[in-house]
Structure formats: C-alpha cells, structure tokens
Amino acid sequence: MTFANRNEQWKHDKDGLEIIKEIPALADKAFKDIDPGDVERLKWAGIYAQRPRDGHFLVRVKLPSGQLTAEQAEVLANLAAEYGKGEIQITIRQAVQIHNITLRDACDILPRLKAVGLSSVEACGDVPRTILGNPLAGVDAEELLDTRPIVEEVFQFFLGNRAFSNLPRKFKISISANPHDAGFARINDIAFVPAKREGEVGFAAYVGGGLSAEPYLAKRLPFFIRPEEVKAVAIAVATLFRDEGYREKRNHCRLKYLVADLGAEAVAAKVEAQTGALLRGGEEVTAPWNYGRFYGVHAQKQAGLSYVGVHVTNGHIAAEDLKAFAALAKRYGQGRLRTTNSQNLVLLDIPESAVEALLQQEIFKAYPTEPGFFTGYASSCTGNAYCNFAPIETKHRLHALTAALDAAFPEVGQPLRVNLTGCFHACAQPQVADIGLTGGRARVGEETVPVYTVMVGGHLGKDAAFAAPLAGRVADAKLDACVKALVQQYLDLREAGEPFHATVARTGRDAWQSVVDQYAIG
Ligand code: SF4
C-alpha cells in the first residue's frame, strides 16, 4: 500500500497511542537514533519535539474548559520546577505546557500527571485535542447551562479512543454556553454555542473553522442541539472527518477544507445520517465578544462568591507563582482555578468578605487583575524561545510593544488587541486580532532582521470577521512607530464607543494600508 505522505504511512504502520508505552525505551536513545515516525507519534503522548538537536521536548497537558484544581496546579508547578526550568506556558487553548524536558523526564512526568487526574494523551497529533470551553462554566451568572458535564463526557469519550486516533489532522472542539463567545467558536472544527428554541435551552453548532495560512470561519449547521445530543454530534463530525477528510497534502487536510467543499447543508445531512434527525432552528444567544478575558472581581452565580480574573503576560508563569496562586485558591476559595484561552488565570469561589484581603497579596503586582488595555489584551505564540518553526522572538517583543502602547495611549479607554505570531502557522491567532502581526526575517541593508506583516480589524463573536491583510513588511526597528500610527489613526477616526475592528470596517482597508505604507520596507 502506498500513502500520499509520510505522516499517513506512519499512522498506518503503528497507532500513535502505541508510543506511550514505548517512551522508556526511547528515552535510552539519542534523539538522532529515534525513528522519525516515533518522533511524530510522541505527539499522541502530548510530547512535542521542541529542540530536537539538543534533545529537548515539551509536554502539553489538556485542561478541558480550563478546569484546574489547586492540587493539580501544585503538581504542574512542581514538575515545571524539577524539569522545565521553573516555567509554565498557558496556551491559547487553555492547555498548559512545560518546556525543556527530556524523554527521561517524561517517564516521571506522565504518571505524576495521571495521579492527579491530568493527562497529556492526545494533546498533540492528528487526534481530537483538548476541549475548549467557558472558563467560568459552573459559576457563570450568564451561562445558559453548566457545560462541565458535557465537556467531561465528550472529553472522556475521545481520550485515547483508538477509533479516532488516526484522523487526517488535528480536530478541535469547543463547547460553551456563555453568550460572549468564550469558546472562540468560529475558529474551531466543531463548536457548540448557546441557543434557545421555543424556550428550551441547548446549542447551535458551527463546523469547519480554522486559522493557519488559509483561515476559514466555521459555518453554522442548521440544528438546534439538545445538551444530551452534543456528544453524538461531536462524534458524527469526527467520524465524517476521519472517513472523508483529505489525507493527501498535509496543509490541505484540516476539516475546514472538506466543509468548504461540501457546504454546510451536505455536512448536516451526513451528520444526521449518523445521529438520526435533529431539531432545526433555534436562536443563538449572543452578547458582545469578551475576547476570552475575565479580568477583575465579578459575582458568581453562587450568592456571596466572586471570581477573580488575573493577567498572565503572554501566558508565561513561573512555577513558584502558579504554586502561589494554588495556595491562594485554597486559602481564600475552594481550591479551584481556571485557565483561559487568552492565556490567563481565574481564581474561583472567593467570598465577598475575603476579596479585599486576597487582592492585597504581593503577587498581584506582577499578575494584575486590571491590566492595561494593550498589555492585558495581547497574545503571542511561543516564538523562537521554544518553537522550531519560529524565525523570531515573540513574547518579550510583544510585551515591549504593548507596554509602550499603554504608556503612549492612556486615552484609549477600551481593549485594543495586538497579537504577534512567529510564522504563518498563526498560533497566536493574528487573524482575529485588532492588529495582527506575523513575524519573519528579511535582509535590510547589511543585516537580516525580524520583519512583520500586518493585518487589521479581526474579531470573533457575533458577525465574526478575519482581519484584513495589509501589503508590505515592517522592519523591527520601525514596528513600534508603525503600530503607534495605526492606533493614533483609530483614535482620530473612531466614533463614540466604537471598537477598533468596527472603525476598520467602517473606514475600509485602504485607510490602514496607507499607514503601513509609510513604514514598510521596499
Ligand atoms: Fe511556532 Fe509559528 Fe506557531 Fe509561533 S506561530 S509557535 S513560530 S509554529
């Protein structure tokens, strides 16, 4: 049998899940002696080759809907302190990553994760990934229903399930009943969003979204899905992807291409062929997008309790600080935290009477609950500190830029989201940012320097739209000036209360291209 590419060959030769029991044997080998197929299969264990030449990997831990107990946070912090240079990254899909580990380290890490109910299994690879969801699930005064049992049911069904361990590519599920699009629905393969039909609470569904070099917004399926039907619909879409998804060119294997070719009605018919007839119609319950941010102190649905949203700069948190937050969650709350898809943290269950004492803690100076409108709403990918693909450093660069913007534009008065991604893979989601930056390198004069392409006006939630790409590349030395000029133009053109993306939509792409033209290299 011949296969269209080596990944399909590898998956056929040996199921990716087989690698989990082989890790101790692989740990005895030098990286260069490990079969390339096994390096790929390590993703099924949640282990990703970070810096293969020096034998370093990352482990990604799945946190469905961002749920994390204080005990689990302590274990993650301990593992990061022992093996990961004392650092943890919160990802834009609510997972966490510990970098700089070896395969020998993984032999200790995986059982210690399992002992506290955590798993890295299928956190990477051509499989159903962790389930994105509402970080406030269960405490959210605005959620239509508590999605935790649904998320858990779907998560447990797919976890390590060999019927779905050989998909054409990764498969991303989002389940949220929060009206502010807390689950970033339209950039997922299958997303469930809150809806009502004749007074009944359930979900609408979107299918076939994704970013990377060729972004697609997910398309609405015509169904009203009852809570008890979510799992069946998720399985049906995963089955369609597994059986009919493209497997030839790796950059053309995501579900979004199949959905774009079939159309939403044909996908719906193929789903119903598996689930049986589903209800049609229903109205989505929407409110303005919250950007996945939950900053500050807010009342929970449980009387007398509050949640506290904390900013973690670009998702990078020291192990000792995560441990400190776990201790605070136990001391002031009920030992529960959440991670968000904006790479931040939320502490739950703080009694109103304890909020002031909690906020007096020293740690909130480094992790503010009310961050700046630029620094607090920016996102970056890991960049060249950890990623093989990255031509540039991202996290420090973005923080330097957004800190300068906070200082320069105190009058902005509302969030303005600048996302910096290291390459076309778009892990930092520049297409849904107000100002999206994609890094590269180019020769400028005698030097090869970081350069950036710019896009403007992206957003999710109701009327989601991708940012408009602008022509030209901006050299690093002029990046701050260019972005400041874009922000100044927004301040000059905006109407009262108008967010950045709405100003871009109203004024048109050319107005913004003319700004970038002043800073772009030839
Ligand atoms: Fe790496 Fe590119 Fe993803 Fe950044 S966007 S983490 S550079 S693959």
JSON list of C-alpha atoms and ligand atoms in Angstrom, two decimals, residues 381-382 387 389-390 421-423 425-427, ligand 1:
[
{"chain": "A", "resi": 381, "resn": "CYS", "atom": "CA", "xyz": [2.88, 32.40, 20.33]},
{"chain": "A", "resi": 382, "resn": "THR", "atom": "CA", "xyz": [5.90, 30.82, 21.99]},
{"chain": "A", "resi": 387, "resn": "CYS", "atom": "CA", "xyz": [9.49, 26.60, 18.67]},
{"chain": "A", "resi": 389, "resn": "PHE", "atom": "CA", "xyz": [9.48, 26.97, 13.19]},
{"chain": "A", "resi": 390, "resn": "ALA", "atom": "CA", "xyz": [9.94, 30.42, 14.71]},
{"chain": "A", "resi": 421, "resn": "THR", "atom": "CA", "xyz": [2.64, 35.23, 15.85]},
{"chain": "A", "resi": 422, "resn": "GLY", "atom": "CA", "xyz": [6.05, 33.91, 14.88]},
{"chain": "A", "resi": 423, "resn": "CYS", "atom": "CA", "xyz": [5.17, 32.47, 11.47]},
{"chain": "A", "resi": 425, "resn": "HIS", "atom": "CA", "xyz": [1.10, 28.82, 11.32]},
{"chain": "A", "resi": 426, "resn": "ALA", "atom": "CA", "xyz": [-0.71, 31.60, 13.19]},
{"chain": "A", "resi": 427, "resn": "CYS", "atom": "CA", "xyz": [-0.66, 30.04, 16.66]},
{"chain": "B", "resi": 1, "resn": "SF4", "atom": "FE1", "xyz": [5.94, 28.31, 16.22]},
{"chain": "B", "resi": 1, "resn": "SF4", "atom": "FE2", "xyz": [4.91, 29.57, 14.13]},
{"chain": "B", "resi": 1, "resn": "SF4", "atom": "FE3", "xyz": [3.29, 28.55, 15.99]},
{"chain": "B", "resi": 1, "resn": "SF4", "atom": "FE4", "xyz": [4.77, 30.66, 16.59]},
{"chain": "B", "resi": 1, "resn": "SF4", "atom": "S1", "xyz": [3.13, 30.58, 15.02]},
{"chain": "B", "resi": 1, "resn": "SF4", "atom": "S2", "xyz": [4.51, 28.82, 17.86]},
{"chain": "B", "resi": 1, "resn": "SF4", "atom": "S3", "xyz": [6.61, 30.30, 15.39]},
{"chain": "B", "resi": 1, "resn": "SF4", "atom": "S4", "xyz": [4.63, 27.40, 14.62]}
]
